[in-house]
Short mmCIF file of C-alpha atoms in Angstrom, two decimals:
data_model
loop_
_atom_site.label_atom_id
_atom_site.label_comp_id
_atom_site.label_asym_id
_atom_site.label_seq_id
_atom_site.Cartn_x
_atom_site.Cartn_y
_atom_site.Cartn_z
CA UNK A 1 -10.93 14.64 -13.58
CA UNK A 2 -10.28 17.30 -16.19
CA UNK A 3 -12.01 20.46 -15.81
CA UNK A 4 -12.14 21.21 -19.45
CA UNK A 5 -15.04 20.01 -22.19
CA UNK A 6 -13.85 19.87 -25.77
CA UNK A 7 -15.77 18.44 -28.88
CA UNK A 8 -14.05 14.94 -29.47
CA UNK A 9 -13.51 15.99 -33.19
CA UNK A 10 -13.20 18.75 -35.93
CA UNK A 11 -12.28 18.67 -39.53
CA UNK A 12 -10.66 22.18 -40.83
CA UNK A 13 -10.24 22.14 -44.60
CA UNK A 14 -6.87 23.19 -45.56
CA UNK A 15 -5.37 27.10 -45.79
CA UNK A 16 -8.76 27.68 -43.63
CA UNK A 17 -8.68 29.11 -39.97
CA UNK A 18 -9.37 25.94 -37.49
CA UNK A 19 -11.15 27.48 -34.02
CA UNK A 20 -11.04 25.18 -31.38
CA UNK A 21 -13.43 26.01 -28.56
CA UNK A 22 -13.30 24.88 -24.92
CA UNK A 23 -15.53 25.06 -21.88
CA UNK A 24 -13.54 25.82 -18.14
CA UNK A 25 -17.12 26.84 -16.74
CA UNK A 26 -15.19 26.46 -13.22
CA UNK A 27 -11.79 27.93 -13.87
CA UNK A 28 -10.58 29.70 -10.53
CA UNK A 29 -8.95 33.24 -10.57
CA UNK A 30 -5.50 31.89 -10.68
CA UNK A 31 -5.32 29.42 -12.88
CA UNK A 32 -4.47 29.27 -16.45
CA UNK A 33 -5.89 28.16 -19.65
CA UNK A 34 -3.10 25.90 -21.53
CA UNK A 35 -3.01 24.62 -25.28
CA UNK A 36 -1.16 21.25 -26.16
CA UNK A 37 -1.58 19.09 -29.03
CA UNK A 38 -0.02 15.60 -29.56
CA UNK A 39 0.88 14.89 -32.63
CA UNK A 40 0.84 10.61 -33.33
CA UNK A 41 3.12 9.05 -31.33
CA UNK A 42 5.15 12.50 -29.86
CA UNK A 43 5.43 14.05 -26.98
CA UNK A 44 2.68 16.97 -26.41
CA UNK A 45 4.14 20.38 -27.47
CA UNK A 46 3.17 23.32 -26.10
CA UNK A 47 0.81 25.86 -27.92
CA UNK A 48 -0.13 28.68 -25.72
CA UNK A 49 -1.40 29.69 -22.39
CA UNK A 50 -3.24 32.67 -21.48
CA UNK A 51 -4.48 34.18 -17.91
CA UNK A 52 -7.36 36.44 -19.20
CA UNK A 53 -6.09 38.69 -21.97
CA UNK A 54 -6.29 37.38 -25.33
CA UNK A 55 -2.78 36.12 -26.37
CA UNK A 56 -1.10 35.53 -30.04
CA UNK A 57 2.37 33.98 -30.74
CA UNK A 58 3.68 32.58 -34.09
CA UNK A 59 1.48 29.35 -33.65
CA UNK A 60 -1.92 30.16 -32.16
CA UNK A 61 -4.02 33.00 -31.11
CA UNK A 62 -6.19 32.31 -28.01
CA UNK A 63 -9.04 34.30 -27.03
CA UNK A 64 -10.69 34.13 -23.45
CA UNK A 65 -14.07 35.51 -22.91
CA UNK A 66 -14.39 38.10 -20.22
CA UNK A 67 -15.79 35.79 -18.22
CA UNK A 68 -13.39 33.05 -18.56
CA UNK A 69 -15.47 30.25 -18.34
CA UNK A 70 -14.46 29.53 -22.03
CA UNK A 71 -11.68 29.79 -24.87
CA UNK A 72 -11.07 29.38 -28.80
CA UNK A 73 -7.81 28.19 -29.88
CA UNK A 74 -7.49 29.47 -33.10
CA UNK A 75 -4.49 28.29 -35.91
CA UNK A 76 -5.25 31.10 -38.72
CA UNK A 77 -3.95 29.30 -41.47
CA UNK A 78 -3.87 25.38 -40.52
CA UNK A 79 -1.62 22.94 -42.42
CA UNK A 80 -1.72 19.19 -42.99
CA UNK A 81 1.14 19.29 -40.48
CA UNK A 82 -1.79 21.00 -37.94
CA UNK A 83 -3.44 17.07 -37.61
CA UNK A 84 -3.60 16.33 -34.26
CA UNK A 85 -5.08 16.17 -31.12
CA UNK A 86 -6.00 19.40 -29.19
CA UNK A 87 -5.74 19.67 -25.13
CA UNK A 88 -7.47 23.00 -23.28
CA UNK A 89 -6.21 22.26 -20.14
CA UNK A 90 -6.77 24.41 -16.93
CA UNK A 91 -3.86 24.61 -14.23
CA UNK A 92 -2.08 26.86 -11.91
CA UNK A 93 -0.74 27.06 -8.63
CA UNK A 94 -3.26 25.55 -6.51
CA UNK A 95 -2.75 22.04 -7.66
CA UNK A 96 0.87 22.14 -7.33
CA UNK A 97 0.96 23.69 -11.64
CA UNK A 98 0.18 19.91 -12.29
CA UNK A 99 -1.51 19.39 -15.83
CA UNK A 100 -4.23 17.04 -15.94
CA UNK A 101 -5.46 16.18 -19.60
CA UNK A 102 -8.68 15.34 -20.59
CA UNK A 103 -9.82 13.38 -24.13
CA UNK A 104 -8.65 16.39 -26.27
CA UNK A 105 -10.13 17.05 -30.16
CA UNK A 106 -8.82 15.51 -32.66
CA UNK A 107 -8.76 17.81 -35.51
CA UNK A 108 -8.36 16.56 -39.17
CA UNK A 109 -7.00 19.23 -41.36
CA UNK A 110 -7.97 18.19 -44.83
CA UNK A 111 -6.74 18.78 -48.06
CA UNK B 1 10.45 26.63 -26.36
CA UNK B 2 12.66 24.71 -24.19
CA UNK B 3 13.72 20.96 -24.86
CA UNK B 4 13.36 18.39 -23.00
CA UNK B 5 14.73 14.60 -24.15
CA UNK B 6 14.22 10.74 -23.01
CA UNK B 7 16.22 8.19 -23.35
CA UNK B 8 15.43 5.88 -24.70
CA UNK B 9 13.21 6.06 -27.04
CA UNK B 10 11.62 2.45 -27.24
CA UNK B 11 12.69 -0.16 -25.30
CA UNK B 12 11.76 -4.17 -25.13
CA UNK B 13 12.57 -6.33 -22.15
CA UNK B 14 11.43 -9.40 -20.62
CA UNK B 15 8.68 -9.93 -17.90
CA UNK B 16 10.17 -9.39 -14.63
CA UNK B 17 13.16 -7.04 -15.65
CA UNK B 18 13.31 -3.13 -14.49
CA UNK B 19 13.36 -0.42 -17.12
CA UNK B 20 15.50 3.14 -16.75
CA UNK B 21 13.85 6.39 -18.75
CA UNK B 22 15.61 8.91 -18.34
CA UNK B 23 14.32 12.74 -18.49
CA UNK B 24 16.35 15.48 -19.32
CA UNK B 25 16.20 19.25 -19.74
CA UNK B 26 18.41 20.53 -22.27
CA UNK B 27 18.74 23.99 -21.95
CA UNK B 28 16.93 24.88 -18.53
CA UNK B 29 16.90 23.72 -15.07
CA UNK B 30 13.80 21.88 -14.07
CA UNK B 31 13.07 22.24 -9.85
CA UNK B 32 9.83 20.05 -10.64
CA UNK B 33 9.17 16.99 -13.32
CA UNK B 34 5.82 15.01 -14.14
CA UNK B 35 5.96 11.48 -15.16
CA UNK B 36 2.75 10.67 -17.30
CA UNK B 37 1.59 7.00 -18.88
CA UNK B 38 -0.40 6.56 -21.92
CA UNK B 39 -1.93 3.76 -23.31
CA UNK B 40 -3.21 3.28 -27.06
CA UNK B 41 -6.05 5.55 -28.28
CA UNK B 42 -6.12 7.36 -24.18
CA UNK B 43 -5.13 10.43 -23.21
CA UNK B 44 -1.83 11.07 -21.19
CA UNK B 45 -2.24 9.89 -17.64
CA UNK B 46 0.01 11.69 -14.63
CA UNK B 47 1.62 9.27 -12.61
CA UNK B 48 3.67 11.50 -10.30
CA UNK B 49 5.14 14.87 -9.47
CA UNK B 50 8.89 14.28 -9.42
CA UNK B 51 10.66 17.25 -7.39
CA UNK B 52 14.73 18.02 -7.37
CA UNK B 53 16.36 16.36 -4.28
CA UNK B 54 12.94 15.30 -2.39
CA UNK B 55 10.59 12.14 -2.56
CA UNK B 56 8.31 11.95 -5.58
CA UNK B 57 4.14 12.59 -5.04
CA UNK B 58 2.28 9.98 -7.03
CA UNK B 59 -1.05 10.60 -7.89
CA UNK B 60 -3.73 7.88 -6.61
CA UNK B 61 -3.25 3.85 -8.31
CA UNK B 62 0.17 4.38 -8.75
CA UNK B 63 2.44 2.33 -7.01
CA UNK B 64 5.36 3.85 -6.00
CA UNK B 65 6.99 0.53 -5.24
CA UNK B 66 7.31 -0.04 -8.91
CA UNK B 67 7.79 3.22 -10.52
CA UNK B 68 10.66 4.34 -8.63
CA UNK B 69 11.04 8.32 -9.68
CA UNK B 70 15.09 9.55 -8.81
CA UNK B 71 15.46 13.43 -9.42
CA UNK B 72 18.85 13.58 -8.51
CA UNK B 73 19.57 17.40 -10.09
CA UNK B 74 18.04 20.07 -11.89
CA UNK B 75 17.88 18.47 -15.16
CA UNK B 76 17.65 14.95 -14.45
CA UNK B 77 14.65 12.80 -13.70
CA UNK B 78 14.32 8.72 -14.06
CA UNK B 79 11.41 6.59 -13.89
CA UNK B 80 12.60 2.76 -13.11
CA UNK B 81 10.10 0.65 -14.06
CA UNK B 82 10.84 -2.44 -11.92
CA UNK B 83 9.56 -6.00 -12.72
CA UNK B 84 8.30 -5.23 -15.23
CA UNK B 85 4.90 -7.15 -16.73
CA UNK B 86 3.03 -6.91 -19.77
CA UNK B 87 0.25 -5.04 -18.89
CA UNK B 88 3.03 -2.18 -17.79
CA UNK B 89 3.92 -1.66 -22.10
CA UNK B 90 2.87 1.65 -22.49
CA UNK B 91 4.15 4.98 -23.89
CA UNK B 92 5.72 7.02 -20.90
CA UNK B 93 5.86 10.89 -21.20
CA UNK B 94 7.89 13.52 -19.16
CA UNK B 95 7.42 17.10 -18.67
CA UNK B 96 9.71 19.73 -17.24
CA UNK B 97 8.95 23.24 -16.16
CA UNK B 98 10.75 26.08 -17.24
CA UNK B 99 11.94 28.42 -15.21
CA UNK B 100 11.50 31.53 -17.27
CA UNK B 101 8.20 33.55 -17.17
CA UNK B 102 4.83 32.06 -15.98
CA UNK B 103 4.71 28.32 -15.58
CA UNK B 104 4.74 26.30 -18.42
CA UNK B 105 5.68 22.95 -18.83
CA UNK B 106 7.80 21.21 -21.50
CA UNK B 107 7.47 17.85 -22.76
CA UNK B 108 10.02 15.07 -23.92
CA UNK B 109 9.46 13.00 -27.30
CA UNK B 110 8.03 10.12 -25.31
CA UNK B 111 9.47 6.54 -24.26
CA UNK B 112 7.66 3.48 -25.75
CA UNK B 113 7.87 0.17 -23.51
CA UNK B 114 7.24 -3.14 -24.63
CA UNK B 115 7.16 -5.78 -22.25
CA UNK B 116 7.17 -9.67 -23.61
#
């Protein structure tokens, strides 16, 4: 089972930051938090992945509390292109780096 | 990010037949390969750990027997699909890891099977 909890949906309206939370309540110390969306009928493609620290690249920002039993995705300016569905997914060495998705969000970036 | 391709992309055969999808990294060698399965409106499903030059590990309900997983070298992984049935049509997914920095996996575009 995945060990992530993500709303099912989200609309973002257009030029608008879209922050896409996620729960890992049981996250161990050396695992990862991983962002993948899936764009209709593609392959996944990777977002970002973060241990602890708070990580930005020219997609995403992701923030981990200091707790990290939880994480917001954020995509500060999202595009039509942005439509998709979202997957927090928790993973690291101890199960072999295998990535086990759960239902994702599907966010709906409208115009 | 790294690429990683499938061939083919869609494919239609006839009950009974086996199916090749192959899984390729482009630009990075991959010790370790995941096979996934998805099915319309689900999430991705992992079938199996596929890793260079040893036996694959498929997760639980898979039947090995039928999805025969070759890795024969660092950048090549195939899934045969063999007699194939209806109820096997599905979208199958690989994933690759790359070897530079922390682990991160890559995925391919996706290969769409359609059994009649």
């Amino acid at each position: 089972d995945a060990k992530t909890t993500q709303p099912p949906s989200m609309d973002c309206a257009e030029g608008r930051a879209a922050n896409l939370p996620c729960n890992h309540s049981t996250i161990s110390g050396n695992e990862y938090v991983y962002w993948y969306r899936q764009i209709h009928s593609q392959g996944p493609q990777y977002i970002i992945h973060g241990l602890k620290n708070n990580e930005t690249n020219e997609m995403a920002s992701l923030i981990i509390t200091e707790d990290r039993k939880s994480s917001t995705l954020i995509l500060p300016h999202a595009t039509l292109r942005d439509t998709a569905v979202y997957y927090c997914i928790v993973s690291g060495s101890s199960n072999t780096g295998k990535l086990i998705f759960g239902q994702g969000t599907t966010l709906q970036v409208k115009p | 990010g790294a690429v990683v391709s499938q061939h083919p992309s869609r494919v239609i055969c006839k009950s009974g037949t086996s199916v090749k999808i192959e899984c390729r990294s482009l630009d990075f060698q991959a010790t370790t390969m995941f096979w996934y399965r998805q099915f319309p409106k689900q999430s991705l499903m992992l079938m199996a750990t596929s890793n260079e030059g040893s036996k694959a590990t498929y997760e639980q309900g898979v039947e090995k027997d039928k999805f025969l997983i070759n890795h024969a070298s660092l950048t090549l992984s195939t899934l045969t699909v063999t007699s194939a049935h209806p109820e096997d049509s599905s979208f199958y997914i690989c994933s690759a890891y790359s070897s530079g920095g922390a682990e991160t996996q890559y995925f391919g575009p996706g290969t769409r099977l359609l059994v009649l």
